[in-house]
mmCIF file of N, CA, C and O in Angstrom:
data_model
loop_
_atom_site.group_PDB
_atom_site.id
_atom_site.type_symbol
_atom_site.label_atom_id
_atom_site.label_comp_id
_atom_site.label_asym_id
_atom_site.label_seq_id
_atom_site.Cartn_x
_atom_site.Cartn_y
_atom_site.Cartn_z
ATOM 1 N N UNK A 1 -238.850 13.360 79.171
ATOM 2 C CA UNK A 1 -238.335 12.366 80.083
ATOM 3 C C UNK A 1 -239.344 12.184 81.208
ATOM 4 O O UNK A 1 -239.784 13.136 81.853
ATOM 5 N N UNK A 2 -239.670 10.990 81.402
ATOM 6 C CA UNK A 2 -240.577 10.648 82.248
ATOM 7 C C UNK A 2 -240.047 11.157 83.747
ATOM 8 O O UNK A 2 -238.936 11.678 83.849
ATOM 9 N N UNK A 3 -240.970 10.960 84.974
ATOM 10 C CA UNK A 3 -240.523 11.878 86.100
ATOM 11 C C UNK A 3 -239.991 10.439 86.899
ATOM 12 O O UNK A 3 -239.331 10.444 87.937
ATOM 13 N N UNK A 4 -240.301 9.595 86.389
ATOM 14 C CA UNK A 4 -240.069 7.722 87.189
ATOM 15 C C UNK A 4 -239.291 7.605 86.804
ATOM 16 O O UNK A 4 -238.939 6.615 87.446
ATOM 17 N N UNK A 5 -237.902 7.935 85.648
ATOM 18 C CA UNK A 5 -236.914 7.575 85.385
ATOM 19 C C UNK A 5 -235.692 7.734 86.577
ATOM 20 O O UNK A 5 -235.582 8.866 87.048
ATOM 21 N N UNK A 6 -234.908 6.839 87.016
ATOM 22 C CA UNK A 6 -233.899 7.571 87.931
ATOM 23 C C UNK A 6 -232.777 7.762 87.152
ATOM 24 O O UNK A 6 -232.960 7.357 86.003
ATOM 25 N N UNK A 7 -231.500 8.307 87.384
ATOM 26 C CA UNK A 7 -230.388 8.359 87.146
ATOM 27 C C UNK A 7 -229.312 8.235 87.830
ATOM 28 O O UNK A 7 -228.843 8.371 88.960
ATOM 29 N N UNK A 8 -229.003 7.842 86.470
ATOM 30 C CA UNK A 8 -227.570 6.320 87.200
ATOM 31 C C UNK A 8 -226.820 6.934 87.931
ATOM 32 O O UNK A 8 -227.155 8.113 88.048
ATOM 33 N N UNK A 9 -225.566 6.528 88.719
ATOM 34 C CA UNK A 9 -224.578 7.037 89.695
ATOM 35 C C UNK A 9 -223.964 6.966 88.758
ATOM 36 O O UNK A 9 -223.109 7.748 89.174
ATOM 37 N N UNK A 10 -223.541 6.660 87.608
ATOM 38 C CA UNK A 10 -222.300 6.165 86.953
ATOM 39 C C UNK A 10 -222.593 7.483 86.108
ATOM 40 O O UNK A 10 -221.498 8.040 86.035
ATOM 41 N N UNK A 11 -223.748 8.427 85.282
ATOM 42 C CA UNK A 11 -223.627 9.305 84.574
ATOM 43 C C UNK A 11 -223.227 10.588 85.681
ATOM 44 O O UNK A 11 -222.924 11.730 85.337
ATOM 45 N N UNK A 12 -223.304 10.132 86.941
ATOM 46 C CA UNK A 12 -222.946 11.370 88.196
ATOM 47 C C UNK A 12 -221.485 11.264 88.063
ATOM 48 O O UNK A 12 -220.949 12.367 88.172
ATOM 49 N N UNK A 13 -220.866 10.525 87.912
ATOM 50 C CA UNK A 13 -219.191 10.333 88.290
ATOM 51 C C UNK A 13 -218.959 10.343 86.286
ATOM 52 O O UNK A 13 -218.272 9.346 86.061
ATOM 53 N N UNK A 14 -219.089 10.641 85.723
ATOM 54 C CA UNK A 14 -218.919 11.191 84.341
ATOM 55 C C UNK A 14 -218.930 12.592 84.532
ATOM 56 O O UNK A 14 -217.863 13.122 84.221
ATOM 57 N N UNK A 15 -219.833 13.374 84.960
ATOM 58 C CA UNK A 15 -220.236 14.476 85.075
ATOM 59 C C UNK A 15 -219.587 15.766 85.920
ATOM 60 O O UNK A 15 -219.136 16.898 85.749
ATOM 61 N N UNK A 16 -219.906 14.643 87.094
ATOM 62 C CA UNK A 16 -218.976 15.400 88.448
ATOM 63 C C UNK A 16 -218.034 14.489 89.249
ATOM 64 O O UNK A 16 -218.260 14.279 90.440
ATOM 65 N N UNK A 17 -217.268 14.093 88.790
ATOM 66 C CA UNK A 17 -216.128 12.976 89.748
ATOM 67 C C UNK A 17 -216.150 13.129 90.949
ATOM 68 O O UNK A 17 -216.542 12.349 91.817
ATOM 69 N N UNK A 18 -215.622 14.400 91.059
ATOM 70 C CA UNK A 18 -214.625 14.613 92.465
ATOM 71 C C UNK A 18 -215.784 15.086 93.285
ATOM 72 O O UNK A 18 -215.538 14.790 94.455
ATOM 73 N N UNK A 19 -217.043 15.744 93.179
ATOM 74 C CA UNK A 19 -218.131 15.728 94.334
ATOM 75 C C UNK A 19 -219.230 14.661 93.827
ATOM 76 O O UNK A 19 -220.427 14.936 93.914
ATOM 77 N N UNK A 20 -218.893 13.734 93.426
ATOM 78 C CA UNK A 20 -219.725 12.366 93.392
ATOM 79 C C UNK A 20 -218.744 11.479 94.675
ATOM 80 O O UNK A 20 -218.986 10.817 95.685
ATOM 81 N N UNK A 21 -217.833 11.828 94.100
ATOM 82 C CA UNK A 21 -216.512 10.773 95.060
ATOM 83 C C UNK A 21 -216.546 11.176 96.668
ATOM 84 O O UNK A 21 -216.411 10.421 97.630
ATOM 85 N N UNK A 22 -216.840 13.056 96.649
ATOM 86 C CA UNK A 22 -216.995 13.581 98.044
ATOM 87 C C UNK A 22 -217.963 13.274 98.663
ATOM 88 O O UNK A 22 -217.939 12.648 99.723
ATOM 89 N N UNK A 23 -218.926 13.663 98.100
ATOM 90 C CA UNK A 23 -220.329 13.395 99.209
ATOM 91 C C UNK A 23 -221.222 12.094 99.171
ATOM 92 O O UNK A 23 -222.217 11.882 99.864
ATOM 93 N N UNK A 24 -220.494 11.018 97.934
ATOM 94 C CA UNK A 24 -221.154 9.934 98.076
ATOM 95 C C UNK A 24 -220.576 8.715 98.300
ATOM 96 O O UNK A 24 -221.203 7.745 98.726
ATOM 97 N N UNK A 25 -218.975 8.720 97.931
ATOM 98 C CA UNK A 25 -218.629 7.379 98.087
ATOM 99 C C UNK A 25 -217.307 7.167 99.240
ATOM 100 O O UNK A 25 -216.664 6.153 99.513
ATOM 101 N N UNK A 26 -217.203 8.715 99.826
ATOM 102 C CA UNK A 26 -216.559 9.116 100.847
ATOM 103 C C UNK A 26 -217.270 8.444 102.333
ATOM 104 O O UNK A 26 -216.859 7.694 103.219
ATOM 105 N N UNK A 27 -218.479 9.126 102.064
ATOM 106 C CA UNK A 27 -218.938 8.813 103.511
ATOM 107 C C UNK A 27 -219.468 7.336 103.790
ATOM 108 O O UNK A 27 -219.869 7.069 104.923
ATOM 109 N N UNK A 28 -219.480 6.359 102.774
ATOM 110 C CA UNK A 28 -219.713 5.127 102.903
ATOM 111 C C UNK A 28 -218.804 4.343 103.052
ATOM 112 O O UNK A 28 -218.855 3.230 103.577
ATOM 113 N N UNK A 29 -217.348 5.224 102.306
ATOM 114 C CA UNK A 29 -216.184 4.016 102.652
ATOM 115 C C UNK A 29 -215.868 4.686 104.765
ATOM 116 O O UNK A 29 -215.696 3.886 105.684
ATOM 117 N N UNK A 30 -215.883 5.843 104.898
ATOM 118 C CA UNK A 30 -216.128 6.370 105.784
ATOM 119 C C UNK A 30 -216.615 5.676 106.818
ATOM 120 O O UNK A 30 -216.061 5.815 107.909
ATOM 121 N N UNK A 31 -218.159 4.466 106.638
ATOM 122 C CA UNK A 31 -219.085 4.391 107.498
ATOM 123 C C UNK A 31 -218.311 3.030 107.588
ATOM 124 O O UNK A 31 -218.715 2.431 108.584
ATOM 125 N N UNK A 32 -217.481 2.417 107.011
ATOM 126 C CA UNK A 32 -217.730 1.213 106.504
ATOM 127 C C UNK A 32 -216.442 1.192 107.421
ATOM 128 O O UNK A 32 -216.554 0.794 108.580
ATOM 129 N N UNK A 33 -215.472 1.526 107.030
ATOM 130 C CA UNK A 33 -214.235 1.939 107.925
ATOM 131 C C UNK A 33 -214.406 1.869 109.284
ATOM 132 O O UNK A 33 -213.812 0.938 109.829
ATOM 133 N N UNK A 34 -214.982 2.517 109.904
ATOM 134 C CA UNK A 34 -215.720 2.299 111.538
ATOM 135 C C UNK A 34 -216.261 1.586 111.767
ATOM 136 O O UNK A 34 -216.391 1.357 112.969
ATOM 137 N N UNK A 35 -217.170 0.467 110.491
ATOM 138 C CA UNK A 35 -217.677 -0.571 111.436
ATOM 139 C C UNK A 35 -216.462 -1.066 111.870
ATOM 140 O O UNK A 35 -216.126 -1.069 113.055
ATOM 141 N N UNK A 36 -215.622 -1.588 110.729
ATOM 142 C CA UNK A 36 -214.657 -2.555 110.729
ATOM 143 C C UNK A 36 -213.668 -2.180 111.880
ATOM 144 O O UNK A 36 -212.983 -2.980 112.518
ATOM 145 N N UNK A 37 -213.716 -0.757 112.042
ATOM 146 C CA UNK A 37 -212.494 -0.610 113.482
ATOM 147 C C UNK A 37 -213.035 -1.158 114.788
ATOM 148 O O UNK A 37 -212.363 -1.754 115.631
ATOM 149 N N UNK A 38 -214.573 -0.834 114.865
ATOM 150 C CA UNK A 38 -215.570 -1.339 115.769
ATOM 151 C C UNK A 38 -215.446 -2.722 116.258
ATOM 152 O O UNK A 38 -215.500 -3.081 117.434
ATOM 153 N N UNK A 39 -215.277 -3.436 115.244
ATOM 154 C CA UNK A 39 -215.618 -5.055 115.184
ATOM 155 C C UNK A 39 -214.326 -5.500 115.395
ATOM 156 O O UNK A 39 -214.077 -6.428 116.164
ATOM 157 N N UNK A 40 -213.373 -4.821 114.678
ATOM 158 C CA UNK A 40 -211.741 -5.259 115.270
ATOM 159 C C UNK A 40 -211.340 -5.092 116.636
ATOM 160 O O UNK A 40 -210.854 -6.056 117.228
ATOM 161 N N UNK A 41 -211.496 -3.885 117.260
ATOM 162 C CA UNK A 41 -211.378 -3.791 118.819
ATOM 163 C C UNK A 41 -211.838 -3.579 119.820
ATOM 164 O O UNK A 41 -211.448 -3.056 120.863
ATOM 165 N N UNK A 42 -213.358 -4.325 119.233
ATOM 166 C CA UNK A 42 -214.194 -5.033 119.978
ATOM 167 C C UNK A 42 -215.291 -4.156 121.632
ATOM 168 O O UNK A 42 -215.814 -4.457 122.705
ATOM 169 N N UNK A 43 -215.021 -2.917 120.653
ATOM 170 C CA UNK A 43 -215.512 -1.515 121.187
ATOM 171 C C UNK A 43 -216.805 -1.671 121.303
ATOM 172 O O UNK A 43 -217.304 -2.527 120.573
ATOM 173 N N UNK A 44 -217.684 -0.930 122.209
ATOM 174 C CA UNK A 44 -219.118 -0.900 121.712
ATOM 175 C C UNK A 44 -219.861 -0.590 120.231
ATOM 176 O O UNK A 44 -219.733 0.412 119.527
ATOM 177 N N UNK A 45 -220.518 -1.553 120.044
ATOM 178 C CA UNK A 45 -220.950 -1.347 118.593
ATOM 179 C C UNK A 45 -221.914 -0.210 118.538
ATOM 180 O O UNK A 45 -221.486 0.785 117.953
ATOM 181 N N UNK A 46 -223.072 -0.143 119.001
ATOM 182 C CA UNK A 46 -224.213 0.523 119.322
ATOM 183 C C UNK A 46 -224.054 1.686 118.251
ATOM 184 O O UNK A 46 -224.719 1.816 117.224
ATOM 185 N N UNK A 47 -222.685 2.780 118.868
ATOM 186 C CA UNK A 47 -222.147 3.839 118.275
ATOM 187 C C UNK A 47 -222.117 4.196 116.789
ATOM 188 O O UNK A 47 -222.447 4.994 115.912
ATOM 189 N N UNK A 48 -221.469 3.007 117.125
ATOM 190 C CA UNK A 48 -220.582 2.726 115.375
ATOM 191 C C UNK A 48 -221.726 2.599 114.163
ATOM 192 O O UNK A 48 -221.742 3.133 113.054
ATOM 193 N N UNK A 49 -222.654 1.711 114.780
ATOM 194 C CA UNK A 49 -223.732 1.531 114.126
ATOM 195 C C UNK A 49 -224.305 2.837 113.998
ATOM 196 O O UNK A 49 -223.995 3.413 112.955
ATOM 197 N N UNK A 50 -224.940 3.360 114.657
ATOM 198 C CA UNK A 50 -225.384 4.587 114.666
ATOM 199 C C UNK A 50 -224.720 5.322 113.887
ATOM 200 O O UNK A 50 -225.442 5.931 113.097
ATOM 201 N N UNK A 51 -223.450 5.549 113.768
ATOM 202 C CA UNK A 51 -222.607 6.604 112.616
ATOM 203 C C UNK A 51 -222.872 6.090 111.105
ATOM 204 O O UNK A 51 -223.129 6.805 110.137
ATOM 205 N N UNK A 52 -222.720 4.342 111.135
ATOM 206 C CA UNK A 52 -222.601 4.107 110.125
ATOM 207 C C UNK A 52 -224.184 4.158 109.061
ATOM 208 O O UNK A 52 -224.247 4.013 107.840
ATOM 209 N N UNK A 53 -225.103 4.363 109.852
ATOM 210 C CA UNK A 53 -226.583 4.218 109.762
ATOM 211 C C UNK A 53 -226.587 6.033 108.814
ATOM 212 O O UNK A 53 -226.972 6.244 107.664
ATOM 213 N N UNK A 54 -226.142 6.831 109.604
ATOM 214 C CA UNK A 54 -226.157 8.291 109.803
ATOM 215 C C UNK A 54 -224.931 8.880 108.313
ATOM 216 O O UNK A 54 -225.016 9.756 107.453
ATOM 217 N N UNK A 55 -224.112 8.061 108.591
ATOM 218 C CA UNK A 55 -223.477 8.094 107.052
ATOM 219 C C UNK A 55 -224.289 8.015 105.578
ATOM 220 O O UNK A 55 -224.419 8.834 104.669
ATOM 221 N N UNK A 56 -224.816 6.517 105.792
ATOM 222 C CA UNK A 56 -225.110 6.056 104.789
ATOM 223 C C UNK A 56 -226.594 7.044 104.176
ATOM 224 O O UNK A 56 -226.788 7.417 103.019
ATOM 225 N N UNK A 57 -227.488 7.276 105.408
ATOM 226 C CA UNK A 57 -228.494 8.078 104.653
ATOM 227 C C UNK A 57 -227.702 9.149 103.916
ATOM 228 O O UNK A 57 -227.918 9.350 102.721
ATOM 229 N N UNK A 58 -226.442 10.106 104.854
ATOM 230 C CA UNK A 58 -226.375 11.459 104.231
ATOM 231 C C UNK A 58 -226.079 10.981 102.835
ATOM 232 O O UNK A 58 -226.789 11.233 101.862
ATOM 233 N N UNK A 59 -224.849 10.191 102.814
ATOM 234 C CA UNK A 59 -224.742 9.726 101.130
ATOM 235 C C UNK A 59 -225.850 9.474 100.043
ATOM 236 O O UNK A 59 -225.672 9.950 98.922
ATOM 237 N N UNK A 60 -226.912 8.795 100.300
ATOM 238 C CA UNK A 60 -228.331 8.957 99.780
ATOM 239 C C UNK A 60 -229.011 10.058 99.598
ATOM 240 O O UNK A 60 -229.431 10.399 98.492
ATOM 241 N N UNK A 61 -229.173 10.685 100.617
ATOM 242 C CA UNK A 61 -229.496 12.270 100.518
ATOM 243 C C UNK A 61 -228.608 13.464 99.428
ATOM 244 O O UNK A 61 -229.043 14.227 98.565
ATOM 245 N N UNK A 62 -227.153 13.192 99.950
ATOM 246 C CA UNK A 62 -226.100 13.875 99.208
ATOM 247 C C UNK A 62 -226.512 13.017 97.083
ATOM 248 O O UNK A 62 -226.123 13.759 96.181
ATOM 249 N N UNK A 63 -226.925 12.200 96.807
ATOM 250 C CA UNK A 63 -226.709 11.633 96.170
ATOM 251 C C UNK A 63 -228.021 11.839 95.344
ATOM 252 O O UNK A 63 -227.984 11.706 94.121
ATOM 253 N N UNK A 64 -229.085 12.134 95.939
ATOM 254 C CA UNK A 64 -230.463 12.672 95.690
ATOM 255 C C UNK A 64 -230.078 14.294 95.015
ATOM 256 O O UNK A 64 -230.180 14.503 93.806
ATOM 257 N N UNK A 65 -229.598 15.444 96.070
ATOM 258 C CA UNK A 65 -229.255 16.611 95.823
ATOM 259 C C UNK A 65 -228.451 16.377 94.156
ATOM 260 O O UNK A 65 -229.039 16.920 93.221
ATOM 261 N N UNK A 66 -227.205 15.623 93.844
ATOM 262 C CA UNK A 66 -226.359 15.746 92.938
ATOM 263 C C UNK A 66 -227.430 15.432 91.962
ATOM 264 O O UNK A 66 -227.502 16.279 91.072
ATOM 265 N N UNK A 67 -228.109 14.659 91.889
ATOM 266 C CA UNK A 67 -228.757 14.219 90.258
ATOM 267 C C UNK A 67 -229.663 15.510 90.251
ATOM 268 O O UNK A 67 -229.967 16.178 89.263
ATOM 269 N N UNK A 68 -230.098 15.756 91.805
ATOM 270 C CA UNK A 68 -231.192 16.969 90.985
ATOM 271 C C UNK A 68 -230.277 18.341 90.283
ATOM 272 O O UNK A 68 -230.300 18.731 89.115
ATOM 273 N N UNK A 69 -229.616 18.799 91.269
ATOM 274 C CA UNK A 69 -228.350 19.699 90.717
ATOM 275 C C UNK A 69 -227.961 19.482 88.835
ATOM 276 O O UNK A 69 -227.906 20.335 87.949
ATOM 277 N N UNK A 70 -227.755 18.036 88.783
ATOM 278 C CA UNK A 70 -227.405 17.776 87.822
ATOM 279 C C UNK A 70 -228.596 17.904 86.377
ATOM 280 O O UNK A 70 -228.316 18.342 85.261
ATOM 281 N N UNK A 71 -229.502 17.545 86.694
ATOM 282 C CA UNK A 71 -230.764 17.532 86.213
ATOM 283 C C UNK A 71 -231.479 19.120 85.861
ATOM 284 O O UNK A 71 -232.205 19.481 84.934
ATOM 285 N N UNK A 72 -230.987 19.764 86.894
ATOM 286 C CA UNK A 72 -231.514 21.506 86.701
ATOM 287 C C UNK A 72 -230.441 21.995 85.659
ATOM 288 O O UNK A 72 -230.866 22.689 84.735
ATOM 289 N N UNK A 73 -229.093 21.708 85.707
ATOM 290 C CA UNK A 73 -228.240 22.575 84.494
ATOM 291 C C UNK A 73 -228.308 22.016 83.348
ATOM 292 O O UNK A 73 -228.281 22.701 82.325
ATOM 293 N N UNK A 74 -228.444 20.177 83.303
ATOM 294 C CA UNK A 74 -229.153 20.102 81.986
ATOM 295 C C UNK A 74 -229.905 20.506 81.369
ATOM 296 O O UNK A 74 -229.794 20.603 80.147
ATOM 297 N N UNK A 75 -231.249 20.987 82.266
ATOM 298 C CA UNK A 75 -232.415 20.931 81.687
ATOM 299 C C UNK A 75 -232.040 22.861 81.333
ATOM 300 O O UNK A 75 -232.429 23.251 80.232
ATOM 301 N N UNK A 76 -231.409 23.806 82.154
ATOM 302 C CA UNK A 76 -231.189 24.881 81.557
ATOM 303 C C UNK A 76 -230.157 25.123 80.659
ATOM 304 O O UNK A 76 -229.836 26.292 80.440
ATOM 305 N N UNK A 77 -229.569 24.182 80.088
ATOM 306 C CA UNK A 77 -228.645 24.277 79.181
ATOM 307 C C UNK A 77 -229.872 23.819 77.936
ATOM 308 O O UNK A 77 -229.977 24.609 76.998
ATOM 309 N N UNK A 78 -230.519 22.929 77.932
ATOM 310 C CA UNK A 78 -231.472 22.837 76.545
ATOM 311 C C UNK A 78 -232.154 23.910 76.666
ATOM 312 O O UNK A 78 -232.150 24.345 75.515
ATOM 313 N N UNK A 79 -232.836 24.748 77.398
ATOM 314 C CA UNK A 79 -233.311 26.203 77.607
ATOM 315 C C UNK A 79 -232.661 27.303 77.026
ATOM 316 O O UNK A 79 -233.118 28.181 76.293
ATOM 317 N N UNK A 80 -231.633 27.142 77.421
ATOM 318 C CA UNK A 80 -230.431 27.769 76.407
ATOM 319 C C UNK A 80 -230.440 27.805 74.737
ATOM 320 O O UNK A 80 -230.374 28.654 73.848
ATOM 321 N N UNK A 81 -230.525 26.784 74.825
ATOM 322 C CA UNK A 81 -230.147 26.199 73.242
ATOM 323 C C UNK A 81 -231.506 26.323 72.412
ATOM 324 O O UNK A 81 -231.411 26.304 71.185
ATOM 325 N N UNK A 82 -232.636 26.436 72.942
ATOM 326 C CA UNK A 82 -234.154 26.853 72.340
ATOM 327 C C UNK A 82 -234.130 28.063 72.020
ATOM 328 O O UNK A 82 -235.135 28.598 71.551
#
């Protein structure tokens, strides 16, 4: 397998649901949630932005970690099997 290949989110939530759902699609509905409270009551945005900025990388980051995670027990499960 080439090292340029990425992997999909969709074989992550096959794999691992419930910490695909935690650390990646939590903190975006999360970020997304606060803009919208932001913009509804007309609070300083600045903040909000800032959280929602600060969300969205960890989810990227969190989302980076899972494929590699995911990628190391594959690859020692065919290790296994040799």
């Amino acid at each position: 397998m080439p090292a340029t290949d990425t992997f999909p989110l969709t074989e992550l939530f096959r794999t691992a649901p419930v910490e695909t759902a935690l650390v990646v699609v939590a903190p975006v509905v999360l970020a997304l949630a606060q803009l919208a409270i932001g913009v509804f009551t007309d609070g300083p945005l600045l903040p909000v932005i800032g959280f929602a900025i600060v969300m969205g990388a960890f989810a990227a980051v969190a989302a980076g970690f899972l494929e590699a995670t995911h990628r190391r027990r594959r690859l020692e499960v065919e290790l296994e099997l040799e």
